mmCIF file of C-alpha atoms in Angstrom:
data_model
loop_
_atom_site.group_PDB
_atom_site.id
_atom_site.type_symbol
_atom_site.label_atom_id
_atom_site.label_comp_id
_atom_site.label_asym_id
_atom_site.label_seq_id
_atom_site.Cartn_x
_atom_site.Cartn_y
_atom_site.Cartn_z
ATOM 1 C CA MET A 17 21.749 53.324 11.516
ATOM 2 C CA ARG A 18 22.694 54.812 8.164
ATOM 3 C CA LYS A 19 23.458 52.856 5.187
ATOM 4 C CA ASN A 20 25.244 49.807 5.290
ATOM 5 C CA VAL A 21 28.980 50.391 6.093
ATOM 6 C CA LYS A 22 31.310 47.452 5.626
ATOM 7 C CA LYS A 23 34.180 48.312 7.512
ATOM 8 C CA VAL A 24 37.593 46.844 7.328
ATOM 9 C CA ILE A 25 39.850 45.118 10.058
ATOM 10 C CA ALA A 26 41.105 47.525 12.881
ATOM 11 C CA PRO A 27 44.367 47.323 14.565
ATOM 12 C CA LEU A 28 42.449 44.766 17.160
ATOM 13 C CA LEU A 29 42.224 42.297 14.194
ATOM 14 C CA ALA A 30 45.115 43.310 11.884
ATOM 15 C CA ALA A 31 47.925 40.993 13.253
ATOM 16 C CA ALA A 32 45.605 38.078 13.162
ATOM 17 C CA MET A 33 44.025 38.434 9.760
ATOM 18 C CA ALA A 34 45.126 38.718 6.104
ATOM 19 C CA LEU A 35 44.843 42.188 4.175
ATOM 20 C CA SER A 36 42.165 40.357 2.064
ATOM 21 C CA CYS A 37 39.650 40.161 4.657
ATOM 22 C CA THR A 38 36.622 42.068 2.859
ATOM 23 C CA VAL A 39 33.944 42.757 5.922
ATOM 24 C CA CYS A 40 35.217 42.826 9.431
ATOM 25 C CA VAL A 41 35.800 45.168 12.295
ATOM 26 C CA SER A 42 37.206 48.600 12.645
ATOM 27 C CA ALA A 43 37.392 51.363 15.201
ATOM 28 C CA ALA A 44 39.684 54.105 16.176
ATOM 29 C CA GLU A 45 40.973 53.946 19.650
ATOM 30 C CA ASP A 46 38.836 56.968 20.721
ATOM 31 C CA GLU A 47 35.928 55.846 18.705
ATOM 32 C CA THR A 48 33.058 54.539 20.419
ATOM 33 C CA ILE A 49 30.825 51.824 18.403
ATOM 34 C CA LYS A 50 27.239 52.675 19.112
ATOM 35 C CA LEU A 51 24.860 49.393 18.672
ATOM 36 C CA THR A 52 21.181 48.932 19.336
ATOM 37 C CA VAL A 53 19.843 45.494 20.553
ATOM 38 C CA TRP A 54 16.047 44.783 20.423
ATOM 39 C CA GLY A 55 14.704 41.743 22.414
ATOM 40 C CA ALA A 56 11.537 40.373 24.123
ATOM 41 C CA GLU A 57 10.649 42.157 27.405
ATOM 42 C CA GLU A 58 11.328 39.290 29.609
ATOM 43 C CA ASP A 59 15.099 38.945 28.486
ATOM 44 C CA GLN A 60 15.842 42.610 29.138
ATOM 45 C CA ASP A 61 17.838 42.088 32.388
ATOM 46 C CA LEU A 62 19.579 39.158 30.904
ATOM 47 C CA LEU A 63 20.545 40.985 27.539
ATOM 48 C CA LYS A 64 22.164 43.463 29.720
ATOM 49 C CA GLU A 65 24.102 41.031 31.594
ATOM 50 C CA LEU A 66 25.576 39.569 28.253
ATOM 51 C CA THR A 67 25.759 42.852 26.552
ATOM 52 C CA ASP A 68 28.184 43.750 29.876
ATOM 53 C CA LYS A 69 30.332 40.627 29.226
ATOM 54 C CA PHE A 70 30.331 41.330 25.720
ATOM 55 C CA GLN A 71 31.966 44.629 26.224
ATOM 56 C CA GLU A 72 34.342 43.388 28.813
ATOM 57 C CA LYS A 73 35.487 40.447 26.258
ATOM 58 C CA TYR A 74 36.578 43.374 23.993
ATOM 59 C CA ALA A 75 37.668 45.684 26.520
ATOM 60 C CA ASP A 76 40.064 47.667 24.171
ATOM 61 C CA GLN A 77 37.051 48.942 22.580
ATOM 62 C CA LYS A 78 34.764 51.540 23.850
ATOM 63 C CA PHE A 79 30.889 50.830 22.881
ATOM 64 C CA ASP A 80 27.672 52.444 23.628
ATOM 65 C CA ILE A 81 24.952 49.495 23.587
ATOM 66 C CA GLN A 82 21.233 50.224 23.928
ATOM 67 C CA ILE A 83 18.950 47.725 24.707
ATOM 68 C CA GLY A 84 15.289 48.071 23.708
ATOM 69 C CA VAL A 85 12.157 46.122 23.938
ATOM 70 C CA GLU A 86 10.734 44.415 21.078
ATOM 71 C CA SER A 87 9.322 40.814 21.035
ATOM 72 C CA GLU A 88 10.541 38.175 18.776
ATOM 73 C CA SER A 89 6.769 37.548 17.584
ATOM 74 C CA THR A 90 6.681 40.926 16.179
ATOM 75 C CA ALA A 91 10.357 41.897 15.314
ATOM 76 C CA LYS A 92 9.331 41.362 11.502
ATOM 77 C CA ASP A 93 6.507 43.894 11.608
ATOM 78 C CA THR A 94 8.450 46.856 13.699
ATOM 79 C CA ILE A 95 11.537 46.266 11.406
ATOM 80 C CA LEU A 96 10.132 46.454 8.037
ATOM 81 C CA THR A 97 8.109 49.624 8.961
ATOM 82 C CA ASP A 98 11.544 51.506 8.607
ATOM 83 C CA VAL A 99 14.191 48.936 8.250
ATOM 84 C CA GLU A 100 17.201 51.777 8.398
ATOM 85 C CA ALA A 101 15.706 52.964 11.651
ATOM 86 C CA GLY A 102 15.468 49.441 13.189
ATOM 87 C CA ALA A 103 18.189 47.939 15.734
ATOM 88 C CA ASP A 104 21.779 46.894 14.864
ATOM 89 C CA VAL A 105 20.854 43.433 16.160
ATOM 90 C CA TYR A 106 17.341 41.919 17.193
ATOM 91 C CA ALA A 107 15.761 38.746 17.946
ATOM 92 C CA PHE A 108 12.966 37.253 15.623
ATOM 93 C CA ALA A 109 11.306 33.769 15.134
ATOM 94 C CA ASP A 110 11.906 31.476 12.299
ATOM 95 C CA ASP A 111 8.874 32.231 10.002
ATOM 96 C CA GLN A 112 9.891 35.816 9.739
ATOM 97 C CA LEU A 113 13.168 35.322 8.331
ATOM 98 C CA PRO A 114 12.351 34.915 4.349
ATOM 99 C CA ASP A 115 10.438 38.341 4.498
ATOM 100 C CA LEU A 116 13.544 40.212 6.676
ATOM 101 C CA VAL A 117 15.939 38.539 3.855
ATOM 102 C CA LYS A 118 13.931 39.700 1.171
ATOM 103 C CA ALA A 119 13.663 43.523 2.293
ATOM 104 C CA GLY A 120 17.511 43.562 3.354
ATOM 105 C CA ALA A 121 16.870 43.523 7.046
ATOM 106 C CA LEU A 122 19.430 40.761 7.643
ATOM 107 C CA LEU A 123 23.152 40.546 6.702
ATOM 108 C CA LYS A 124 24.148 37.635 4.870
ATOM 109 C CA LEU A 125 26.604 36.155 7.376
ATOM 110 C CA ASP A 126 28.769 34.177 5.009
ATOM 111 C CA ASP A 127 30.092 37.625 3.822
ATOM 112 C CA TYR A 128 31.306 38.446 7.695
ATOM 113 C CA ALA A 129 33.123 34.775 8.133
ATOM 114 C CA GLU A 130 36.625 36.577 8.674
ATOM 115 C CA ALA A 131 35.526 39.034 10.949
ATOM 116 C CA LEU A 132 34.149 36.001 13.422
ATOM 117 C CA GLN A 133 37.802 35.025 13.761
ATOM 118 C CA LEU A 134 37.906 37.847 16.211
ATOM 119 C CA ALA A 135 35.592 35.434 18.363
ATOM 120 C CA ASP A 136 37.926 32.634 17.910
ATOM 121 C CA THR A 137 35.165 30.886 15.810
ATOM 122 C CA THR A 138 33.921 30.198 12.379
ATOM 123 C CA LEU A 139 30.366 29.875 10.417
ATOM 124 C CA ASP A 140 31.365 26.178 10.252
ATOM 125 C CA ASP A 141 32.087 26.289 14.001
ATOM 126 C CA VAL A 142 28.328 27.647 14.269
ATOM 127 C CA LYS A 143 26.826 25.034 12.046
ATOM 128 C CA ALA A 144 28.382 22.239 14.103
ATOM 129 C CA ALA A 145 27.386 23.958 17.197
ATOM 130 C CA ASN A 146 23.632 23.983 16.696
ATOM 131 C CA VAL A 147 21.110 21.422 15.704
ATOM 132 C CA GLU A 148 20.703 20.753 11.836
ATOM 133 C CA GLY A 149 17.204 22.146 11.582
ATOM 134 C CA ALA A 150 18.037 25.507 13.321
ATOM 135 C CA ILE A 151 20.718 26.149 10.910
ATOM 136 C CA ASP A 152 18.572 24.960 7.737
ATOM 137 C CA ALA A 153 15.565 27.089 8.703
ATOM 138 C CA ALA A 154 18.522 29.999 8.385
ATOM 139 C CA THR A 155 19.627 29.098 5.298
ATOM 140 C CA ILE A 156 18.475 30.583 1.989
ATOM 141 C CA ASP A 157 20.094 29.957 -1.275
ATOM 142 C CA GLY A 158 23.127 28.349 0.977
ATOM 143 C CA SER A 159 23.810 31.255 2.860
ATOM 144 C CA LEU A 160 23.323 31.750 6.640
ATOM 145 C CA TYR A 161 21.483 34.871 7.390
ATOM 146 C CA ALA A 162 21.147 34.332 11.526
ATOM 147 C CA PHE A 163 22.678 32.817 14.415
ATOM 148 C CA PRO A 164 20.415 30.370 16.259
ATOM 149 C CA ARG A 165 19.399 31.034 19.644
ATOM 150 C CA ALA A 166 16.613 28.551 20.911
ATOM 151 C CA ALA A 167 14.761 25.393 19.411
ATOM 152 C CA ASP A 168 12.101 26.192 21.766
ATOM 153 C CA ASN A 169 9.590 28.204 19.902
ATOM 154 C CA GLY A 170 6.697 26.105 20.458
ATOM 155 C CA TYR A 171 3.934 26.107 23.080
ATOM 156 C CA PHE A 172 2.035 23.667 25.576
ATOM 157 C CA LEU A 173 -0.211 23.593 28.762
ATOM 158 C CA TYR A 174 1.274 24.783 31.971
ATOM 159 C CA TYR A 175 -1.054 24.244 34.804
ATOM 160 C CA ASP A 176 -1.296 24.423 38.798
ATOM 161 C CA SER A 177 -1.385 20.699 39.844
ATOM 162 C CA SER A 178 -3.149 21.876 43.093
ATOM 163 C CA VAL A 179 -5.991 22.752 41.180
ATOM 164 C CA ILE A 180 -5.945 20.848 37.914
ATOM 165 C CA SER A 181 -5.060 16.933 37.991
ATOM 166 C CA GLU A 182 -3.092 15.246 35.467
ATOM 167 C CA GLU A 183 -6.424 13.657 34.303
ATOM 168 C CA ASP A 184 -8.193 17.290 34.108
ATOM 169 C CA ALA A 185 -5.326 18.519 31.816
ATOM 170 C CA ALA A 186 -5.783 15.690 29.225
ATOM 171 C CA SER A 187 -9.050 17.331 27.417
ATOM 172 C CA TRP A 188 -10.504 20.705 27.251
ATOM 173 C CA ASP A 189 -14.004 19.401 28.800
ATOM 174 C CA SER A 190 -12.456 18.273 31.972
ATOM 175 C CA LEU A 191 -9.670 21.050 31.830
ATOM 176 C CA LEU A 192 -12.269 23.679 31.782
ATOM 177 C CA GLU A 193 -14.543 22.103 34.313
ATOM 178 C CA ALA A 194 -11.738 21.916 36.966
ATOM 179 C CA ALA A 195 -10.629 25.443 36.375
ATOM 180 C CA ASP A 196 -14.518 26.767 36.812
ATOM 181 C CA LYS A 197 -14.946 24.599 40.097
ATOM 182 C CA ALA A 198 -11.899 26.297 41.776
ATOM 183 C CA GLY A 199 -13.397 29.811 40.316
ATOM 184 C CA LYS A 200 -10.427 30.077 37.954
ATOM 185 C CA LYS A 201 -9.775 30.447 34.239
ATOM 186 C CA VAL A 202 -7.595 28.782 31.107
ATOM 187 C CA GLY A 203 -5.842 31.138 29.228
ATOM 188 C CA MET A 204 -4.890 31.011 25.535
ATOM 189 C CA THR A 205 -4.219 33.437 22.752
ATOM 190 C CA LEU A 206 -7.055 32.792 19.931
ATOM 191 C CA ALA A 207 -6.158 36.257 17.698
ATOM 192 C CA SER A 208 -2.923 34.469 15.837
ATOM 193 C CA GLY A 209 -2.513 32.101 13.216
ATOM 194 C CA TRP A 210 0.331 30.685 15.312
ATOM 195 C CA TYR A 211 -1.604 29.818 17.985
ATOM 196 C CA ASN A 212 -5.144 28.971 16.512
ATOM 197 C CA ALA A 213 -3.496 26.856 13.898
ATOM 198 C CA SER A 214 -3.149 24.364 16.415
ATOM 199 C CA PHE A 215 -6.461 23.002 16.230
ATOM 200 C CA PHE A 216 -6.463 22.425 12.449
ATOM 201 C CA TYR A 217 -2.803 20.490 12.566
ATOM 202 C CA GLY A 218 -4.013 18.288 15.245
ATOM 203 C CA ALA A 219 -7.135 17.848 12.900
ATOM 204 C CA GLY A 220 -5.143 16.882 10.101
ATOM 205 C CA PHE A 221 -4.828 20.024 8.221
ATOM 206 C CA THR A 222 -2.049 21.664 6.650
ATOM 207 C CA THR A 223 -0.145 24.916 5.463
ATOM 208 C CA GLY A 224 2.655 25.034 3.181
ATOM 209 C CA LEU A 225 4.849 27.669 1.442
ATOM 210 C CA ASN A 226 5.395 27.891 -2.148
ATOM 211 C CA ASP A 227 8.634 29.114 -3.780
ATOM 212 C CA ASP A 228 6.881 32.300 -4.897
ATOM 213 C CA GLY A 229 5.893 32.952 -1.287
ATOM 214 C CA THR A 230 2.363 32.434 -1.352
ATOM 215 C CA THR A 231 0.728 29.758 1.443
ATOM 216 C CA THR A 232 -1.279 26.589 0.558
ATOM 217 C CA MET A 233 -3.845 26.040 3.196
ATOM 218 C CA ASP A 234 -6.824 23.572 3.165
ATOM 219 C CA TRP A 235 -8.748 24.468 6.217
ATOM 220 C CA ASN A 236 -12.092 25.083 4.443
ATOM 221 C CA GLY A 237 -12.200 21.638 3.278
ATOM 222 C CA THR A 238 -11.583 18.173 4.470
ATOM 223 C CA SER A 239 -8.674 17.218 6.093
ATOM 224 C CA ALA A 240 -6.538 14.012 5.542
ATOM 225 C CA ASP A 241 -7.726 12.652 8.803
ATOM 226 C CA GLY A 242 -11.432 12.831 7.455
ATOM 227 C CA TYR A 243 -12.307 15.882 9.317
ATOM 228 C CA THR A 244 -14.255 18.954 8.280
ATOM 229 C CA GLY A 245 -12.721 22.542 8.986
ATOM 230 C CA VAL A 246 -16.405 23.386 9.988
ATOM 231 C CA ASP A 247 -16.048 20.896 12.746
ATOM 232 C CA VAL A 248 -12.895 22.138 13.874
ATOM 233 C CA VAL A 249 -14.254 25.603 14.045
ATOM 234 C CA LYS A 250 -17.019 24.143 16.042
ATOM 235 C CA GLY A 251 -14.739 22.598 18.759
ATOM 236 C CA MET A 252 -12.944 25.974 18.636
ATOM 237 C CA LEU A 253 -16.129 27.564 19.453
ATOM 238 C CA ASP A 254 -17.222 25.387 22.461
ATOM 239 C CA ILE A 255 -14.026 26.262 24.125
ATOM 240 C CA ALA A 256 -14.127 29.742 23.616
ATOM 241 C CA SER A 257 -17.587 30.429 24.598
ATOM 242 C CA ASN A 258 -16.862 28.304 28.022
ATOM 243 C CA SER A 259 -17.005 30.686 30.981
ATOM 244 C CA ALA A 260 -13.729 29.565 32.386
ATOM 245 C CA PHE A 261 -11.843 30.336 29.218
ATOM 246 C CA MET A 262 -10.050 33.323 28.815
ATOM 247 C CA ALA A 263 -9.163 34.698 25.389
ATOM 248 C CA VAL A 264 -5.883 36.346 25.866
ATOM 249 C CA ALA A 265 -4.442 39.171 23.786
ATOM 250 C CA ASP A 266 -1.212 38.143 21.821
ATOM 251 C CA GLY A 267 1.844 39.083 24.264
ATOM 252 C CA ASP A 268 -0.632 39.648 27.134
ATOM 253 C CA LEU A 269 -0.182 35.824 28.544
ATOM 254 C CA SER A 270 2.467 36.723 31.140
ATOM 255 C CA ASN A 271 0.485 39.341 32.575
ATOM 256 C CA GLN A 272 -2.780 37.529 32.799
ATOM 257 C CA LEU A 273 -0.650 34.599 34.689
ATOM 258 C CA ALA A 274 0.764 37.107 37.074
ATOM 259 C CA SER A 275 -2.812 38.191 37.886
ATOM 260 C CA GLY A 276 -3.378 34.876 39.640
ATOM 261 C CA ASN A 277 -6.665 34.602 37.733
ATOM 262 C CA LEU A 278 -5.509 31.607 35.636
ATOM 263 C CA ALA A 279 -5.113 27.894 36.718
ATOM 264 C CA ALA A 280 -3.606 26.917 33.253
ATOM 265 C CA CYS A 281 -2.539 28.339 30.122
ATOM 266 C CA VAL A 282 -1.099 27.623 26.716
ATOM 267 C CA SER A 283 2.241 29.210 26.433
ATOM 268 C CA GLY A 284 5.773 28.205 25.941
ATOM 269 C CA THR A 285 9.151 28.329 27.708
ATOM 270 C CA TRP A 286 9.022 32.012 27.602
ATOM 271 C CA ASP A 287 6.515 32.033 30.282
ATOM 272 C CA ALA A 288 8.164 29.280 32.394
ATOM 273 C CA ILE A 289 9.494 31.352 35.077
ATOM 274 C CA THR A 290 6.220 33.470 35.631
ATOM 275 C CA ALA A 291 4.165 30.259 35.805
ATOM 276 C CA GLN A 292 6.518 28.578 38.476
ATOM 277 C CA ASP A 293 6.589 31.611 40.528
ATOM 278 C CA VAL A 294 2.563 31.658 40.217
ATOM 279 C CA PHE A 295 1.766 27.981 40.488
ATOM 280 C CA GLY A 296 4.719 27.344 43.120
ATOM 281 C CA ASP A 297 4.676 23.578 44.462
ATOM 282 C CA GLY A 298 1.893 22.995 41.872
ATOM 283 C CA TYR A 299 3.716 23.997 38.616
ATOM 284 C CA ALA A 300 3.292 21.276 36.027
ATOM 285 C CA ALA A 301 3.500 20.933 32.322
ATOM 286 C CA THR A 302 2.038 18.854 29.624
ATOM 287 C CA LYS A 303 1.209 18.567 26.119
ATOM 288 C CA LEU A 304 -1.977 20.452 24.870
ATOM 289 C CA PRO A 305 -5.609 18.774 25.632
ATOM 290 C CA THR A 306 -7.662 17.057 23.618
ATOM 291 C CA PHE A 307 -10.424 18.814 21.836
ATOM 292 C CA THR A 308 -13.763 17.858 20.366
ATOM 293 C CA VAL A 309 -14.025 17.059 16.735
ATOM 294 C CA GLY A 310 -17.728 16.139 15.398
ATOM 295 C CA ASP A 311 -18.006 13.109 17.902
ATOM 296 C CA LYS A 312 -14.216 12.584 18.250
ATOM 297 C CA GLN A 313 -11.520 13.648 20.630
ATOM 298 C CA VAL A 314 -8.852 14.979 18.732
ATOM 299 C CA GLN A 315 -5.006 15.738 20.004
ATOM 300 C CA GLN A 316 -4.367 19.510 19.559
ATOM 301 C CA GLY A 317 -1.046 20.059 17.638
ATOM 302 C CA SER A 318 1.122 22.609 18.055
ATOM 303 C CA VAL A 319 4.131 24.758 16.294
ATOM 304 C CA ALA A 320 7.653 24.129 16.743
ATOM 305 C CA GLY A 321 10.315 26.254 15.429
ATOM 306 C CA TYR A 322 13.359 28.359 16.057
ATOM 307 C CA LYS A 323 14.180 31.786 17.719
ATOM 308 C CA TYR A 324 17.420 33.862 16.056
ATOM 309 C CA VAL A 325 19.567 36.902 16.401
ATOM 310 C CA GLY A 326 20.112 38.603 13.336
ATOM 311 C CA VAL A 327 21.658 41.945 12.385
ATOM 312 C CA ASN A 328 20.271 44.646 10.346
ATOM 313 C CA GLY A 329 21.359 44.808 6.916
ATOM 314 C CA TYR A 330 21.767 48.637 7.450
ATOM 315 C CA SER A 331 23.758 48.571 10.580
ATOM 316 C CA GLU A 332 26.534 51.486 10.596
ATOM 317 C CA ASN A 333 28.942 49.112 12.484
ATOM 318 C CA SER A 334 28.112 45.726 10.918
ATOM 319 C CA GLY A 335 31.089 43.985 12.005
ATOM 320 C CA TRP A 336 30.692 44.777 15.622
ATOM 321 C CA ALA A 337 27.247 43.562 15.203
ATOM 322 C CA VAL A 338 27.885 40.811 13.971
ATOM 323 C CA LEU A 339 30.212 39.612 16.800
ATOM 324 C CA LEU A 340 27.603 40.881 19.391
ATOM 325 C CA ALA A 341 24.927 38.514 17.786
ATOM 326 C CA GLU A 342 27.354 35.567 17.514
ATOM 327 C CA TYR A 343 28.238 36.428 21.274
ATOM 328 C CA LEU A 344 24.511 36.220 22.327
ATOM 329 C CA THR A 345 23.787 33.022 20.894
ATOM 330 C CA ASN A 346 27.160 31.342 21.750
ATOM 331 C CA GLU A 347 27.060 28.104 23.927
ATOM 332 C CA GLU A 348 27.736 29.892 27.032
ATOM 333 C CA SER A 349 24.992 32.465 26.214
ATOM 334 C CA GLN A 350 22.126 29.569 25.194
ATOM 335 C CA GLN A 351 23.360 28.153 28.825
ATOM 336 C CA MET A 352 22.590 31.434 30.332
ATOM 337 C CA PHE A 353 19.242 31.629 28.449
ATOM 338 C CA PHE A 354 18.285 28.458 29.819
ATOM 339 C CA ASP A 355 19.312 28.770 33.450
ATOM 340 C CA GLN A 356 17.490 32.011 33.751
ATOM 341 C CA ARG A 357 14.747 31.921 31.149
ATOM 342 C CA GLU A 358 14.301 28.271 30.881
ATOM 343 C CA SER A 359 14.950 29.145 27.154
ATOM 344 C CA GLY A 360 15.474 25.698 25.334
ATOM 345 C CA PRO A 361 18.753 25.722 23.465
ATOM 346 C CA SER A 362 19.436 25.138 19.821
ATOM 347 C CA ASN A 363 23.282 24.426 20.718
ATOM 348 C CA LYS A 364 23.769 20.650 21.024
ATOM 349 C CA ASN A 365 26.170 20.749 23.851
ATOM 350 C CA VAL A 366 23.526 22.637 26.238
ATOM 351 C CA ALA A 367 20.336 20.681 24.685
ATOM 352 C CA GLU A 368 22.094 17.431 25.712
ATOM 353 C CA SER A 369 22.623 18.765 29.430
ATOM 354 C CA ASP A 370 21.120 16.596 32.391
ATOM 355 C CA SER A 371 19.435 19.822 33.267
ATOM 356 C CA VAL A 372 17.629 20.405 29.552
ATOM 357 C CA GLN A 373 16.947 16.923 29.395
ATOM 358 C CA GLU A 374 14.920 16.639 32.661
ATOM 359 C CA ASN A 375 13.014 20.044 32.233
ATOM 360 C CA VAL A 376 9.250 18.994 31.986
ATOM 361 C CA ALA A 377 8.204 22.231 30.127
ATOM 362 C CA LEU A 378 10.701 21.574 27.017
ATOM 363 C CA ALA A 379 9.745 18.037 26.701
ATOM 364 C CA ALA A 380 5.699 18.716 27.103
ATOM 365 C CA GLN A 381 4.743 19.088 23.379
ATOM 366 C CA SER A 382 7.411 17.918 20.900
ATOM 367 C CA GLU A 383 5.965 14.501 19.608
ATOM 368 C CA TYR A 384 2.779 16.811 18.615
ATOM 369 C CA ALA A 385 4.604 20.091 17.048
ATOM 370 C CA GLN A 386 5.462 20.382 13.504
ATOM 371 C CA ALA A 387 7.199 23.520 11.671
ATOM 372 C CA GLN A 388 4.527 25.976 10.475
ATOM 373 C CA LYS A 389 5.344 26.719 6.789
ATOM 374 C CA VAL A 390 3.459 29.827 5.608
ATOM 375 C CA GLY A 391 3.881 32.922 3.539
ATOM 376 C CA GLY A 392 3.337 36.685 4.515
ATOM 377 C CA LYS A 393 0.151 36.747 3.660
ATOM 378 C CA TYR A 394 -1.312 34.263 6.082
ATOM 379 C CA TRP A 395 -0.885 36.279 9.430
ATOM 380 C CA ASP A 396 -3.566 39.044 9.270
ATOM 381 C CA PRO A 397 -6.452 36.815 7.805
ATOM 382 C CA ALA A 398 -5.431 34.170 10.205
ATOM 383 C CA LYS A 399 -5.524 36.821 13.118
ATOM 384 C CA THR A 400 -8.960 38.371 11.941
ATOM 385 C CA PHE A 401 -10.212 34.750 11.925
ATOM 386 C CA GLY A 402 -9.018 34.177 15.593
ATOM 387 C CA GLU A 403 -10.695 37.330 16.634
ATOM 388 C CA LEU A 404 -13.859 36.127 15.182
ATOM 389 C CA ILE A 405 -13.435 32.505 17.226
ATOM 390 C CA ALA A 406 -12.317 34.839 20.460
ATOM 391 C CA GLN A 407 -14.935 37.337 20.156
ATOM 392 C CA GLY A 408 -17.972 34.720 19.450
ATOM 393 C CA THR A 409 -19.068 36.510 16.545
ATOM 394 C CA LEU A 410 -19.592 33.100 14.883
ATOM 395 C CA SER A 411 -22.339 30.650 15.862
ATOM 396 C CA ALA A 412 -21.565 26.844 16.327
ATOM 397 C CA ASP A 413 -25.004 26.282 15.085
ATOM 398 C CA ASP A 414 -24.468 28.532 11.803
ATOM 399 C CA ASP A 415 -22.643 25.994 9.362
ATOM 400 C CA ASN A 416 -22.839 28.660 6.366
ATOM 401 C CA ALA A 417 -21.225 31.452 8.352
ATOM 402 C CA ILE A 418 -18.361 29.124 9.748
ATOM 403 C CA GLN A 419 -17.903 28.049 6.186
ATOM 404 C CA GLU A 420 -17.931 31.620 4.766
ATOM 405 C CA ALA A 421 -15.374 32.502 7.688
ATOM 406 C CA LEU A 422 -13.145 29.507 6.403
ATOM 407 C CA ASP A 423 -13.320 30.460 3.078
ATOM 408 C CA ASN A 424 -12.235 33.935 3.398
ATOM 409 C CA LEU A 425 -9.384 33.007 5.713
ATOM 410 C CA VAL A 426 -8.146 30.903 3.200
ATOM 411 C CA GLU A 427 -8.552 33.206 0.046
ATOM 412 C CA GLY A 428 -6.909 35.862 1.977
ATOM 413 C CA ALA A 429 -4.161 33.682 3.316
ATOM 414 C CA THR A 430 -3.151 32.121 -0.072
ATOM 415 C CA ALA A 431 -3.337 35.542 -2.090
ATOM 416 C CA SER A 432 -0.592 36.110 -4.285
ATOM 417 C CA VAL A 433 2.237 38.108 -2.856
ATOM 418 C CA GLU A 434 2.629 41.692 -4.322
#
């Protein structure tokens, strides 16, 4: 990676494009184009397959494509430590896009529209092919900054139906009781503002993103549904303190599933293959359970969102990187992500196929999911707050301590952006 070099068209494109092309693809016949791609650990084999197919498509050009492991959930943090040293092409979750754009870590794809002609496509084609929400979430001030790859960035409950019945899975109380009887546990990540928000969203609490990048948040008060944040936390503590509950570190759920210790877990489609392998004929998926808030059962909410593939603003071979990012997210590639990883597509044609429509995991939680709108200051306080729940630092009998923890959370999460 070096400076952002916007190269001009090569012999590959010269005959097909006008001399007015501003940002395209170039390479001498004997030059090797070096590109680095980052993606989730569970996607490494598929990324290798897709990058091989990409090189076959552009067989007249020599490539050196290196693939590295970087979770979509942590891509922003890693990239922003040193943008120039980051991957040319990388996958990330939708909530990270504003900060990545602000740091110059994503190219404005509108500037590369002509280069896409080599792939026989246009940005208008990309926009038409994907669901509107995925395009809107990747658009800032009218410009598109990433290619949509998935519309499944949410979570729900996987369970082993040979141990957990459908009725057991309906509430956290019965779920944990059934798991305990089987000598198993139920896993969920709490030390993450993406996961622990589900309890508050279910109880009618909100977060929002202001124009200045700050977060609005009401968790330390009373929700529109009439629940207090203190009572929500008590419900969370009741779950976390149960001997059949396992607080799983962010990113470690797949390993815990593979260990065979879990009868159920809260995760998303990225763990579908592992869940099927572990649970076998008992594999099942459903909405998240209800949990106790005060004297009522409340449906746990969740977060819905999108996954993208973007191009680093400091990519040396930016034109080729754009073509690779487009290839990794086109209809054929999204179909392969679904077939091999059960990743929910943003591409309309793939999403409307019978195989996707019949997928139990993709349909599990959509009715109860919402887009999470938060600023960059939200994540660290939300993680710290979740750790208090997971570690049992707070007591369900200490309302004052719970309220103080909520006040600290909201104060930190809504702080001004420097």
